[in-house]
């Protein structure tokens, strides 16, 4: 197992380095485009261009440029956004990351609990009205767009009912956990619910159909012949096996959300997260910031995948070899 | 005659499908005594496995209709609730299935599976159950059982898995073991080992065994009595020796002739039974085998009665009553 973990982590580092090279090449070594002009922003004067060339070693060979870029980004952490008049990239990122992580972790917890509880219940109650009822909940969840649901939630909690029923809901925005744990929780409660409803809908349906399929397996027949009860078979065998699918799906969703896909939720609830940061960077064509956010997103997706593989090996002994 | 362990009377299993009613098992009656081995032979779809699933109460399909009586130790299993049946399954009647590769939940160790079987029906501590599992694995011939007990199914070969499954099935010393094609998925040398193992365990534990197979070789190896099924009906029942020496039903004869034999000269091609197994949705009137039967005649459009002697041995064929007309 230790060897498996080390191997998997080494692979993750390799992928991260590769991504950084690829991203660097796309943004800074596209033939026929002057990267200095891009970094400096639209209509920059000669002086700024000179300055940009000097800081990023743009007149040096390409491998030195890459090393210099990585040094600015990760070691000196002084990569500066020219478009944004000297705002440093690193602090923007370190401010946005906790917001996004808080949002996604909380939502993930809710949707996993809901998805597993309702998915397993639906699969277990296949012959009663409970299964179709949960099916409808799932479809509704999948069908509600986050931006719409978010606006409706805001309308209710921040609008008319704010003075009475929802007086305890803080104004939109993110409150750091270190500043006030209860404020953090209250500010994120509705964003969590909103974001998790879509995913809960998907997970309910996936888990239910996965378990229904697994209940046809031979080992379920063996369990029945052993005299195991249906509840035990459902929980200990079919649901346990369905976790293998759930984990791989969860890794992909979680990685993507942490990497910036929670953008819509962040915008609707005024949370300054990574999704929003990336969005602004793209609008302004803020190359250093884009470089940083893309690296960050890649980092989290790769880490999420590495963790998924480790969890995978933990729950499925068949992949543990190697 | 000793008291019957299992007695099946007029068992019928049918499934409602969109294309009509499928009569998977039709009027099946047989019995098995303590310590006996009964072989049930037939082609795919002849109703062998379905009838055993019905006996065990394992048919969960809501379109299934099961009628008849299944007496086990004098009690009708078909009248029992699911809860009561569960107490019997695994404890008094155990089952071994065809494909050992898929018969165990892949995420649990072999020891876990055996422990589960023990703990489902008895109060035994984890530690004691583990020790019992090691003993059982040793008994079925798995080398280094103390180490193997903590391994996962995928770390076992097919034959070893089937041994482990047999160990699990026998862990509570069941009165009856139903083995549903236990050797079909294994290669020939392993098949022989598994059959030897079953025979040895039968002697040690004095369990009765019902072995379902389409392989006459397996029947000749193990069983004392044989029941031949075709299209959901029992067509012949006999002791092994008289079945092999003197098969009564044309279908049984066909099965015998289609087995390659080393003691016969290889003068001609192996015989086959012509035609396809009868479709259960569209059975011919009368004897289901008549469309493939070399001795079919006019009378066969009626269902032949099962003509049996006092032991219940006999066949369902007009040839028995009217003599050979050919």
XYZ file of C-alpha atoms in Angstrom, chain B residues 1-4 31 33 237 310-311:
9
model
C -36.627 -46.705 3.572
C -35.245 -43.905 5.688
C -37.180 -40.756 6.373
C -37.171 -38.333 3.466
C -37.379 -36.782 -3.024
C -32.993 -39.165 1.648
C -35.788 -40.930 -12.778
C -42.547 -48.586 -6.153
C -39.282 -46.670 -5.682
